[in-house]
Coordinates of C-alpha atoms in Angstrom, one line a residue:
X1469 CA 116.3 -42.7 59.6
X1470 CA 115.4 -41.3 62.8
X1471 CA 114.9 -37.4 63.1
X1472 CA 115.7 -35.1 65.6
X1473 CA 114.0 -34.7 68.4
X1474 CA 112.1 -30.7 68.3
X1475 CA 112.7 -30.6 64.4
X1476 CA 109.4 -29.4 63.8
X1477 CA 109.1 -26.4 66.7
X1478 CA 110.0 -23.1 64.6
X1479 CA 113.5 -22.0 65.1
X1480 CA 114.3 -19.5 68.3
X1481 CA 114.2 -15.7 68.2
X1482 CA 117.8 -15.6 68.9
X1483 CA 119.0 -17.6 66.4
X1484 CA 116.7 -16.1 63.8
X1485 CA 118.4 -12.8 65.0
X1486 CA 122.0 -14.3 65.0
X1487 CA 121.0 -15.2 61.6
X1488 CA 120.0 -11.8 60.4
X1489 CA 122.9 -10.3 62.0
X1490 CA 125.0 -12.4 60.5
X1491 CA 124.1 -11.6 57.2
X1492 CA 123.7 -8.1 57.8
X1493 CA 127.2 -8.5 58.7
X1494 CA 128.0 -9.8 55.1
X1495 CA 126.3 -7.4 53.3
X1496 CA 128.3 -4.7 55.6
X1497 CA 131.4 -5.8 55.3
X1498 CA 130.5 -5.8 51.4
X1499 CA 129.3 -2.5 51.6
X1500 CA 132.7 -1.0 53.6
X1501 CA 134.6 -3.2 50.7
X1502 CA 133.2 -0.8 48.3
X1503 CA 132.7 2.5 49.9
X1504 CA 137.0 2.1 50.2
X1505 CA 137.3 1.3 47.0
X1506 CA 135.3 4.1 45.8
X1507 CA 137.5 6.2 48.0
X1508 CA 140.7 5.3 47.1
X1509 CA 139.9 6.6 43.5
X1510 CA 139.8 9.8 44.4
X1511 CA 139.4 12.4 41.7
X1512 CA 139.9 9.7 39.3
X1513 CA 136.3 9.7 36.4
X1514 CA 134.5 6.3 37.3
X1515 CA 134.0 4.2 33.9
X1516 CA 132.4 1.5 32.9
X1517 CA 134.8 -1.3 32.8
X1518 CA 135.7 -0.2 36.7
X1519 CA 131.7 -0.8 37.5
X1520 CA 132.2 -4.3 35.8
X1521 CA 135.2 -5.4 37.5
X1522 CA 133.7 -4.6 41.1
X1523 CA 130.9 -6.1 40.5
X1524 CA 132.9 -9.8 39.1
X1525 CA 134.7 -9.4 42.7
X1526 CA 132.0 -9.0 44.9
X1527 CA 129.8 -11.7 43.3
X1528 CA 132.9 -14.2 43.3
X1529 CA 133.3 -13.3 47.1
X1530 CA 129.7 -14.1 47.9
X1531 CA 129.8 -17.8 45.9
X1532 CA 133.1 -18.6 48.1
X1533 CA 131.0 -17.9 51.3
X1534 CA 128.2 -20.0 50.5
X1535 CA 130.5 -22.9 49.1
X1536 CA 132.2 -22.5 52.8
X1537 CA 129.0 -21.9 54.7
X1538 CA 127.6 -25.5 52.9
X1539 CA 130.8 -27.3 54.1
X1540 CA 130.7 -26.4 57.7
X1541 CA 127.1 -27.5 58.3
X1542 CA 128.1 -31.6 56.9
X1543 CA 124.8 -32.2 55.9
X1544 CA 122.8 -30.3 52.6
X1545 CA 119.5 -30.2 54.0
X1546 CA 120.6 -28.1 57.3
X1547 CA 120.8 -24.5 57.5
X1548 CA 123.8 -23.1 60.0
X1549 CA 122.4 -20.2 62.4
X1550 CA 125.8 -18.8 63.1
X1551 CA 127.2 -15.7 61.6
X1552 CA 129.8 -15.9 58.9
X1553 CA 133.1 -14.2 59.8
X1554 CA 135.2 -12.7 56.7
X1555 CA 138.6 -12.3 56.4
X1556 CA 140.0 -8.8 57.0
X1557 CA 141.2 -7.4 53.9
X1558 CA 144.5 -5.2 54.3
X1559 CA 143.1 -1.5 53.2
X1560 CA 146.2 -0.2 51.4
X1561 CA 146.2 -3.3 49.1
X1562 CA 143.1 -2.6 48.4
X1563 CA 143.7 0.6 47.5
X1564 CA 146.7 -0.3 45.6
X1565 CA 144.8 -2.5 43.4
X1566 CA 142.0 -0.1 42.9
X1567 CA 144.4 2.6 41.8
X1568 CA 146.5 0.1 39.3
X1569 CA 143.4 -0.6 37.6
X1570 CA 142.6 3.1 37.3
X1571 CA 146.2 3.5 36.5
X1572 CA 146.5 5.9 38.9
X1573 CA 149.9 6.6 40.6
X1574 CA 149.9 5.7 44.3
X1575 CA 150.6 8.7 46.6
X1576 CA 154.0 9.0 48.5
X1577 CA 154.0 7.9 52.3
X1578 CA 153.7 10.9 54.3
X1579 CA 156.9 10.4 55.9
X1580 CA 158.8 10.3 52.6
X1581 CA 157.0 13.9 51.4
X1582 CA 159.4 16.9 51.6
X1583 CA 158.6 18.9 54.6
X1584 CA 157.2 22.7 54.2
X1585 CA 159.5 25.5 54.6
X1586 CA 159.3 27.6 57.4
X1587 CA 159.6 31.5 56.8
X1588 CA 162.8 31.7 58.7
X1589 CA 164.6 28.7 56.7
X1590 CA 165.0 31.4 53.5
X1591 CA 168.3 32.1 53.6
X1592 CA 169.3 35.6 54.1
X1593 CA 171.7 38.2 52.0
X1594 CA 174.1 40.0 53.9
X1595 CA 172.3 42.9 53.0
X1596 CA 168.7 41.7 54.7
X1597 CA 171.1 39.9 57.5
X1598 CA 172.3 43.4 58.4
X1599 CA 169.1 45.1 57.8
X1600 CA 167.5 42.4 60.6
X1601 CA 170.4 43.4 62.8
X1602 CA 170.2 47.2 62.8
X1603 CA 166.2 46.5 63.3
X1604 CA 167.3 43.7 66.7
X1605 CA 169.3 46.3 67.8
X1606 CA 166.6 49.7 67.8
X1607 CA 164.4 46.9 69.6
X1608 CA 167.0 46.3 72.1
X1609 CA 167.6 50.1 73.0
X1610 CA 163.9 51.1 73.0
X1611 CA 163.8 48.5 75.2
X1612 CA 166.1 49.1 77.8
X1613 CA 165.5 53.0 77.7
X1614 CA 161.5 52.1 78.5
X1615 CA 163.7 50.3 81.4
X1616 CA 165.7 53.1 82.5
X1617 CA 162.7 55.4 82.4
X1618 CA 160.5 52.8 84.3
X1619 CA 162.8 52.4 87.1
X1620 CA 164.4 56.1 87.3
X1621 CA 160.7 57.8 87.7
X1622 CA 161.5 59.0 91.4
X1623 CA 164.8 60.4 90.3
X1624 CA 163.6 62.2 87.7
X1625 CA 161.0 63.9 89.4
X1626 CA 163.3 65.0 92.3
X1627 CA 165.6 66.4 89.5
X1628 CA 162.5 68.3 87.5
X1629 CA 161.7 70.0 90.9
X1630 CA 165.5 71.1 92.1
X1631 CA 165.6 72.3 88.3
X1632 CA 162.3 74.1 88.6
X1633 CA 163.4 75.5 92.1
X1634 CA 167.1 76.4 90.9
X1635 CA 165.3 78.2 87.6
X1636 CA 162.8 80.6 89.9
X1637 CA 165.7 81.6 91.8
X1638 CA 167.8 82.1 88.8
X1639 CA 164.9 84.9 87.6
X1640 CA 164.8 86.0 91.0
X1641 CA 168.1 86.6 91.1
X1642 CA 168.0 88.3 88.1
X1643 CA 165.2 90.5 88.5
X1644 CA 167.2 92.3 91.6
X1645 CA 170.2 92.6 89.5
X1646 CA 168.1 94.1 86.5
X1647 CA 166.8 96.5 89.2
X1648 CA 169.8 97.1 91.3
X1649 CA 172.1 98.2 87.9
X1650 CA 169.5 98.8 85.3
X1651 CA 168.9 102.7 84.9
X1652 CA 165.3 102.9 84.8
X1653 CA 166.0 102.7 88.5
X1654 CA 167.8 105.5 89.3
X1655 CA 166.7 108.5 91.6
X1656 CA 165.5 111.1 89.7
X1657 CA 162.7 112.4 92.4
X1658 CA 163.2 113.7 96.6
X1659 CA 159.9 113.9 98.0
X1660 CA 159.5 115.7 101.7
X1661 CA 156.7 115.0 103.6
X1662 CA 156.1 116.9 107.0
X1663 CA 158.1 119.8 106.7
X1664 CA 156.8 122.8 108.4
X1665 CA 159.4 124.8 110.3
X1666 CA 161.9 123.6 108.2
X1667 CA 161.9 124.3 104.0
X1668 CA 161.4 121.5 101.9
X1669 CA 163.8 122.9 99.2
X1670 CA 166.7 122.8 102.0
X1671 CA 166.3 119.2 102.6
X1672 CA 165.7 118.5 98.5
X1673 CA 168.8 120.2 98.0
X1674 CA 170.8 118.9 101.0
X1675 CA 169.9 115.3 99.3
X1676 CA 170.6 115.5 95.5
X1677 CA 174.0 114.0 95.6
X1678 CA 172.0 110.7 95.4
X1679 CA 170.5 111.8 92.7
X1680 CA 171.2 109.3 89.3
X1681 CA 171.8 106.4 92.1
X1682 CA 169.7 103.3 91.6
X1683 CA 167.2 103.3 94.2
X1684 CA 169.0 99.8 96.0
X1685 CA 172.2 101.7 96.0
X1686 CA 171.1 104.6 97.5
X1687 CA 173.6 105.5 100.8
X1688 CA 171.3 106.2 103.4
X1689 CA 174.3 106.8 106.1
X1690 CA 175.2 109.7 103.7
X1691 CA 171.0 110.9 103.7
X1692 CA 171.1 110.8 107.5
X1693 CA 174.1 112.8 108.2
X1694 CA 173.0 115.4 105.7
X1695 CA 169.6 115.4 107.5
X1696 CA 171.3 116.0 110.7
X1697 CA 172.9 119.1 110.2
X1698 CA 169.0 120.3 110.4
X1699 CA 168.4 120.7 114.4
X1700 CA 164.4 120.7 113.9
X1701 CA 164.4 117.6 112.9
X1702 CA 163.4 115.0 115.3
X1703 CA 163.0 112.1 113.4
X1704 CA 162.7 110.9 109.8
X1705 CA 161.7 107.9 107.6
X1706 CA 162.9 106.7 104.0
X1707 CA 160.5 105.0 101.2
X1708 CA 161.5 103.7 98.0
X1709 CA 159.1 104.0 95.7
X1710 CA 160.2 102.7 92.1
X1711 CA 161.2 103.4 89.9
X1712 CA 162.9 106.2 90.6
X1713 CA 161.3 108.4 93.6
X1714 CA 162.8 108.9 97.5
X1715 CA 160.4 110.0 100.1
X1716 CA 161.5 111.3 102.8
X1717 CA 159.2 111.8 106.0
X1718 CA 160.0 114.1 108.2
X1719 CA 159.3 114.5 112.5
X1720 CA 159.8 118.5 113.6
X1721 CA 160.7 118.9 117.0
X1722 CA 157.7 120.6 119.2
X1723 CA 158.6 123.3 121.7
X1724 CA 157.5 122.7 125.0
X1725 CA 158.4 125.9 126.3
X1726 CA 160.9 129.3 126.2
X1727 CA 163.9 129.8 128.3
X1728 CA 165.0 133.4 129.3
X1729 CA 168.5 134.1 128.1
X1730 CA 170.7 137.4 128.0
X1731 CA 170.0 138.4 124.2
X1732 CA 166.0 137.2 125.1
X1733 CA 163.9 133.9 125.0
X1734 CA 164.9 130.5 123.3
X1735 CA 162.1 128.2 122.3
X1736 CA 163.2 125.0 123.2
X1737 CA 161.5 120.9 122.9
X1738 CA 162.0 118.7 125.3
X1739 CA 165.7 117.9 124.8
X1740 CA 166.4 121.2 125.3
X1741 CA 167.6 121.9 121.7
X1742 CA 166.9 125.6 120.6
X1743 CA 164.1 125.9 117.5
X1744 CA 163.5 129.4 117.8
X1745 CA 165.5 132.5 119.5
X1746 CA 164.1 136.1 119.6
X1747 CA 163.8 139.4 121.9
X1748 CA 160.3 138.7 122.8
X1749 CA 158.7 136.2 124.0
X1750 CA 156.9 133.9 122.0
X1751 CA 153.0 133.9 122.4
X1752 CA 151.2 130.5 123.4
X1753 CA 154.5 128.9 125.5
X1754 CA 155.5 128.9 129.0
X1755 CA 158.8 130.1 130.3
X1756 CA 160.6 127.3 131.9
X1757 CA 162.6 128.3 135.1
X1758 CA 165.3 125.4 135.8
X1759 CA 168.0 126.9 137.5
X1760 CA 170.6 124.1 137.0
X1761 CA 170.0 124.3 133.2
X1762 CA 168.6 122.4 129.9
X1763 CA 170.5 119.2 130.7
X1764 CA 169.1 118.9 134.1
X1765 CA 166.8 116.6 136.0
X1766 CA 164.6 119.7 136.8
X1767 CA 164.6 120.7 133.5
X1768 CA 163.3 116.9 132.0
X1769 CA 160.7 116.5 134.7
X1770 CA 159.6 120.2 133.7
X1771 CA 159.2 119.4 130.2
X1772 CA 157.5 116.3 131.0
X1773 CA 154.9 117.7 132.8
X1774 CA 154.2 120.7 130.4
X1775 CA 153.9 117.7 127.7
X1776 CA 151.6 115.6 130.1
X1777 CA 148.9 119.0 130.2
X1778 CA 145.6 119.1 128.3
X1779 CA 146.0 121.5 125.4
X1780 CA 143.3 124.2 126.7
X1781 CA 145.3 124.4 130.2
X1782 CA 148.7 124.6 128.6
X1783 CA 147.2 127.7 126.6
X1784 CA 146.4 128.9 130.1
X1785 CA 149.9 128.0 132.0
X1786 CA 152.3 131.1 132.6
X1787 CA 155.6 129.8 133.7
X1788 CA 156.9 126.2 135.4
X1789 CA 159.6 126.3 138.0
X1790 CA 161.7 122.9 139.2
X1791 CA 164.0 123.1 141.2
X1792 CA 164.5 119.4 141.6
X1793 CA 162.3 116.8 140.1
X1794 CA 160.1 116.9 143.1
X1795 CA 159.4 119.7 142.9
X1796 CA 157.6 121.0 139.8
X1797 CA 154.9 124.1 140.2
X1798 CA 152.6 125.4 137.8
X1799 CA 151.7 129.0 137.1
X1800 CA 148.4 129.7 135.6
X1801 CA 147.5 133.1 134.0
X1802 CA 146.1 135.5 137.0
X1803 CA 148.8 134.4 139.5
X1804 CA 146.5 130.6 140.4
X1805 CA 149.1 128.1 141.5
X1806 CA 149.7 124.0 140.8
X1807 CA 151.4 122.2 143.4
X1808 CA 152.9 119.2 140.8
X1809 CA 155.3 117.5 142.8
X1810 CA 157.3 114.9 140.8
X1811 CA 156.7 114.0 137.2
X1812 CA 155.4 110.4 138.5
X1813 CA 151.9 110.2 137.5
X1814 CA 151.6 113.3 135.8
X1815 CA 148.8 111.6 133.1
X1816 CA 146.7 110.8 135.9
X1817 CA 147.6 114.6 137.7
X1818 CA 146.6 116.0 134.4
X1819 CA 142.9 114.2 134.3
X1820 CA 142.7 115.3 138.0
X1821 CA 143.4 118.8 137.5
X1822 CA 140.9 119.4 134.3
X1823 CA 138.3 118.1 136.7
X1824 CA 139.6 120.7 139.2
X1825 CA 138.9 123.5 137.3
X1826 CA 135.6 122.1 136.0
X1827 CA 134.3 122.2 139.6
X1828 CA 136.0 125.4 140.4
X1829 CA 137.5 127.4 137.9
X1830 CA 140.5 129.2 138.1
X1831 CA 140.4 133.0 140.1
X1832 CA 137.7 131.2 142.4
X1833 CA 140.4 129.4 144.4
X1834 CA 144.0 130.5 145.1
X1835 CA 145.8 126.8 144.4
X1836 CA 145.1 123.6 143.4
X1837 CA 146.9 120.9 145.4
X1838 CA 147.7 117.5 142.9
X1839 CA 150.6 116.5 144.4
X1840 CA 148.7 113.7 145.9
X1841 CA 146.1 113.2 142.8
X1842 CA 143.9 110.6 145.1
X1843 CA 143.3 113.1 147.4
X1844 CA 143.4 116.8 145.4
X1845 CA 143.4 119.8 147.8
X1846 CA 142.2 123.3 147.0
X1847 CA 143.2 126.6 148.8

């Protein structure tokens, strides 16, 4: 019998290695066999006869792949190299089998199990179905107020300050009232200020039909035609002061000068209206000679000049004659004269004139000449 030829070289790593992974493959496979048993019994107690019966399987399973390994090769003495393949065994009969020797129950396909209930699948009473309503619809107004608020911001605010504007001039508006009616404003007090020539007590009495009058109501075309009737009175001012006082400030007239009548001398202002009339002549003033009269130009430019004088020279003047308003001539006391002229520049006359006298007082020179102040002349 001839042999074959390199029979007696030792085999080749690679098939020594397909041959260990071949087998490892068995004893795998074997291993995977029985870890999916062991699974499938699940809570199941392992026993005894179980531990036989596996063990009866896997050793017939390893005898039927030798028997089948031995028939492929042909020949008994010869060793095959390649790896043994096993059939795949389904998993759920396996499981099936393990579980009827258990005599366990096999577990229901997944797709066959009732499905869980969801929350919202309970069915609702008429009573909860309303209560849910009444809750959906609270949701639904909150909501759309946050809305309205959300987009009516600008609105709103213009509305808060009209509101706020409309409310101060509400209180404004009732503050006056409350002090135009209420009667912690009525008059109960006339002050007069500035009253020399003319009594107080005429004018306070003259004025107390206003009295019991709120303060806003007081007439004041009545106060100044009462006030009128008093010819020494030049001027006057009102002053409310709440809550219930009038002041009046009164303006005398100032006489400028006396004018010679029949029954004697009338102490007269600058308008010409008569403060004072007596026999004699009243000390400190100058008689006033205008021959066409108080309402004349003579007269005016007179008592514009005499009002123009310092107040020590006025002490000294005697009389002032004008003819016309060109006119005008000073007489001191001792018989010294002043040559005016017109009332035009009689401020800057005046200043001339006090120097004058400085220089050369009066009974050392006959006249002074101011007609023309920018060039004075003295006689």
């Amino acid at each position: 019998m001839k042999r074959p030829e390199g029979y007696d070289r030792p085999a080749a790593a690679d098939e020594r290695a397909a041959g260990t992974k071949g087998t490892l493959t068995k004893s795998t496979l074997t291993k995977g066999t029985l870890t999916k048993s062991t699974a499938g019994k699940g809570a199941a107690p392992k026993t005894t006869a179980d531990s036989s019966a596996g063990t009866q399987s896997t050793a017939a399973k390893q005898t039927a792949a030798r028997a089948g390994r031995s028939r492929s090769t042909g020949h008994g003495d010869h060793t095959s190299t390649e790896p043994i393949t096993l059939p795949a065994a389904d998993p759920i009969a396996t499981v099936s089998r393990l579980r009827a020797a258990t005599g366990s129950a096999p577990s229901a396909s997944p797709s066959s199990a009732p499905a869980p209930r969801e929350p919202h699948d309970t069915p609702l009473t008429p009573a909860g179905a309303r209560r849910k309503l009444r809750a959906a619809r609270r949701a639904r107004k909150l909501y759309e107020r946050e809305e309205v608020r959300r987009f009516t911001w600008r609105s709103r605010r213009r509305r808060n300050i009209w509101l706020t504007a409309l409310g101060i001039l509400g209180a404004l508006v009732a503050f006056v009232l409350v002090g135009t009616f209420s009667p912690l404003m009525a008059l109960r007090t006339i002050e007069v200020v500035g009253a020399n020539r003319v009594p107080a007590e005429q004018i306070q009495s003259a004025l107390d039909g206003q009295l019991g009058t709120p303060l806003p109501l007081v007439d004041f075309a009545e106060v100044k035609q009462e006030l009128s009737a008093f010819t020494l009175i030049q001027s006057y001012v009102t002053e409310s002061r709440p809550p219930n006082t009038l002041v009046v400030r009164i303006v005398e007239r100032e006489p400028v000068g006396t004018l010679v009548t029949e029954s004697g001398f009338d102490l007269v202002d600058a308008a010409g209206v008569v403060i004072q009339s007596s026999v004699e002549r009243p000390a400190g003033y100058a008689t006033i000679d205008a021959r066409a009269g108080v309402g004349s130009a003579g007269f005016r430019a007179a008592a514009a000049v005499i009002a123009a004088l310092p107040a020590d020279i006025r002490a000294t003047l005697d009389t002032v004659t004008a003819a016309t308003t060109d006119d005008v001539t000073l007489t001191l006391a001792g018989g010294t004269r002043v040559v005016w002229g017109s009332a035009e520049k009689s401020d800057f006359k005046a200043v001339v004139l006090a120097a004058l006298i400085v220089s050369h007082p009066v009974g050392t020179v006959g006249e002074y000449d101011v007609s023309s102040p920018d060039s004075a002349v003295l006689r």
